[in-house]
Amino acid sequence: RFESAVMKLCVYNDKLYFGSMNFESGAGLYVNTDDDGIEFEAIFTDGNGNRMNAYVWQLREYMGRLYIGTFKMFGEFDLYSYSTESTGDGTLNDKLVVVVETTDAFGHEGHYGIRSFAIFEDSLMIGSATSKDDPATKVFQADLLPENTFN
């Protein structure tokens, strides 16, 4: 498997993660598995099931979860979040619990990527990239609700 670039690095739960770029088969998300920061294990590859997710553009920890924002070559961005809740046998993939937050930019046509994350007044702010004049680039806010809704 060939990854063209490391697009983003992030520390989450004391482990180093990176998101990759791969225009052929889709991006991947990887976690460090050794003490030297050299060995990595794939959390997902192939764009997490959609090869149009060419790269993981952003990674950010928020409220105990790792948020993953994509750049999608055709269509609208994906946003995933992971937590590391233990489920038993101790293997990495058994511990990670994924939530698909959106696979269509929350219904906003033309918003192809998550360009930035920030924490503002206890909310996760998400800055998008778009190729359209109308609607222009948006900032989405994650409200602090149990269902972690976005608007």
Coordinates of C-alpha atoms in Angstrom, one line a residue:
R1 CA 0.0 0.0 0.0
F2 CA 1.4 3.4 -1.0
E3 CA 0.5 6.5 0.8
S4 CA 1.5 9.8 -0.9
A5 CA 1.8 12.0 2.1
V6 CA 1.1 12.4 5.8
M7 CA -1.5 15.1 5.8
K8 CA -2.1 15.5 9.5
L9 CA -0.6 14.3 12.8
C10 CA -2.5 14.3 16.1
V11 CA -2.0 12.9 19.6
Y12 CA -5.1 11.2 21.0
N13 CA -5.1 9.1 24.2
D14 CA -1.3 9.3 24.4
K15 CA -0.9 7.7 20.9
L16 CA 0.3 9.3 17.7
Y17 CA -2.2 9.2 14.8
F18 CA -1.7 10.3 11.2
G19 CA -4.1 10.8 8.3
S20 CA -2.7 10.0 4.8
M21 CA -3.3 11.0 1.2
N22 CA -3.9 8.5 -1.5
F23 CA -5.5 9.5 -4.7
E24 CA -5.7 6.0 -6.1
S25 CA -7.5 4.0 -3.5
G26 CA -8.4 6.5 -0.8
A27 CA -6.9 7.9 2.4
G28 CA -6.0 6.1 5.5
L29 CA -5.9 6.7 9.3
Y30 CA -3.0 5.1 11.2
V31 CA -1.9 4.8 14.8
N32 CA 1.6 4.4 16.2
T33 CA 2.3 1.0 17.8
D34 CA 5.8 1.2 19.0
D35 CA 7.8 3.4 21.5
D36 CA 9.9 5.0 18.7
G37 CA 7.1 6.5 16.6
I38 CA 8.1 4.4 13.6
E39 CA 5.6 1.5 13.4
F40 CA 2.0 2.3 12.5
E41 CA -1.2 0.1 12.2
A42 CA -4.0 1.0 9.9
I43 CA -7.3 2.0 11.6
F44 CA -8.8 2.4 8.1
T45 CA -7.6 2.5 4.5
D46 CA -9.3 3.0 1.1
G47 CA -11.0 6.2 2.2
N48 CA -12.9 4.4 5.0
G49 CA -15.0 2.7 2.4
N50 CA -15.1 5.6 -0.1
R51 CA -12.0 5.9 -2.3
M52 CA -13.1 9.5 -3.2
N53 CA -11.9 10.4 0.3
A54 CA -8.5 11.2 -1.1
Y55 CA -7.0 12.4 2.1
V56 CA -7.6 12.9 5.8
W57 CA -7.4 16.7 6.0
Q58 CA -7.9 17.2 9.7
L59 CA -7.7 15.4 13.0
R60 CA -8.7 16.8 16.4
E61 CA -9.5 15.5 19.8
Y62 CA -12.7 16.9 21.3
M63 CA -14.7 15.7 24.3
G64 CA -12.8 12.4 24.5
R65 CA -13.2 11.5 20.8
L66 CA -10.9 11.8 17.8
Y67 CA -12.6 13.6 14.9
I68 CA -11.5 12.9 11.4
G69 CA -12.3 15.3 8.5
T70 CA -11.8 14.3 4.9
F71 CA -11.2 15.9 1.5
K72 CA -13.4 14.2 -1.0
M73 CA -12.5 14.4 -4.7
F74 CA -16.1 14.2 -5.9
G75 CA -19.0 14.9 -3.5
E76 CA -19.2 16.3 0.0
F77 CA -16.8 15.8 2.9
D78 CA -17.0 13.0 5.4
L79 CA -16.7 13.4 9.2
Y80 CA -16.0 10.5 11.5
S81 CA -15.3 10.3 15.2
Y82 CA -13.7 7.6 17.2
S83 CA -13.5 6.7 20.9
T84 CA -11.3 4.1 22.5
E85 CA -13.9 2.3 24.6
S86 CA -12.6 -1.1 25.6
T87 CA -14.6 -4.1 24.3
G88 CA -12.6 -6.9 25.6
D89 CA -9.7 -8.7 23.9
G90 CA -7.3 -5.8 23.9
T91 CA -6.7 -5.5 20.1
L92 CA -6.6 -2.0 18.7
N93 CA -9.6 -2.3 16.3
D94 CA -11.7 -3.9 19.0
K95 CA -11.2 -0.9 21.2
L96 CA -12.1 1.8 18.6
V97 CA -15.7 2.7 18.3
V98 CA -16.6 4.7 15.2
V99 CA -19.4 7.2 14.7
V100 CA -20.2 8.4 11.2
E101 CA -21.1 12.0 11.8
T102 CA -21.8 12.8 8.1
T103 CA -20.9 11.5 4.6
D104 CA -22.5 14.5 2.8
A105 CA -21.2 17.6 4.5
F106 CA -24.4 17.8 6.6
G107 CA -26.4 18.2 3.4
H108 CA -24.4 21.2 2.1
E109 CA -23.7 20.6 -1.6
G110 CA -20.2 21.5 -2.8
H111 CA -18.5 21.4 0.5
Y112 CA -15.7 18.9 -0.4
G113 CA -13.4 19.2 2.6
I114 CA -12.9 19.9 6.3
R115 CA -10.1 22.4 6.3
S116 CA -9.9 23.3 10.0
F117 CA -11.0 22.4 13.5
A118 CA -11.0 24.7 16.5
I119 CA -12.5 24.7 20.0
F120 CA -14.4 27.8 20.8
E121 CA -16.5 28.3 23.9
D122 CA -16.6 24.6 24.5
S123 CA -17.8 23.8 21.0
L124 CA -16.0 22.1 18.2
M125 CA -15.9 24.5 15.2
I126 CA -15.5 23.0 11.7
G127 CA -14.3 25.1 8.8
S128 CA -15.2 23.7 5.3
A129 CA -13.8 24.2 1.9
T130 CA -16.1 24.6 -1.1
S131 CA -15.8 25.1 -4.8
K132 CA -19.1 27.0 -5.1
D133 CA -19.8 30.7 -4.8
D134 CA -23.2 30.1 -3.2
P135 CA -23.3 28.8 -0.7
A136 CA -19.9 30.1 0.4
T137 CA -17.6 28.4 2.9
K138 CA -19.3 27.5 6.2
V139 CA -18.3 27.1 9.8
F140 CA -20.2 24.3 11.5
Q141 CA -20.6 24.1 15.3
A142 CA -20.9 20.9 17.3
D143 CA -23.3 21.6 20.2
L144 CA -22.5 20.0 23.6
L145 CA -25.5 17.7 23.6
P146 CA -25.5 13.9 24.3
E147 CA -26.2 13.2 20.7
N148 CA -23.4 15.6 19.7
T149 CA -25.4 17.2 16.9
F150 CA -24.0 19.6 14.4
N151 CA -25.5 22.8 12.9

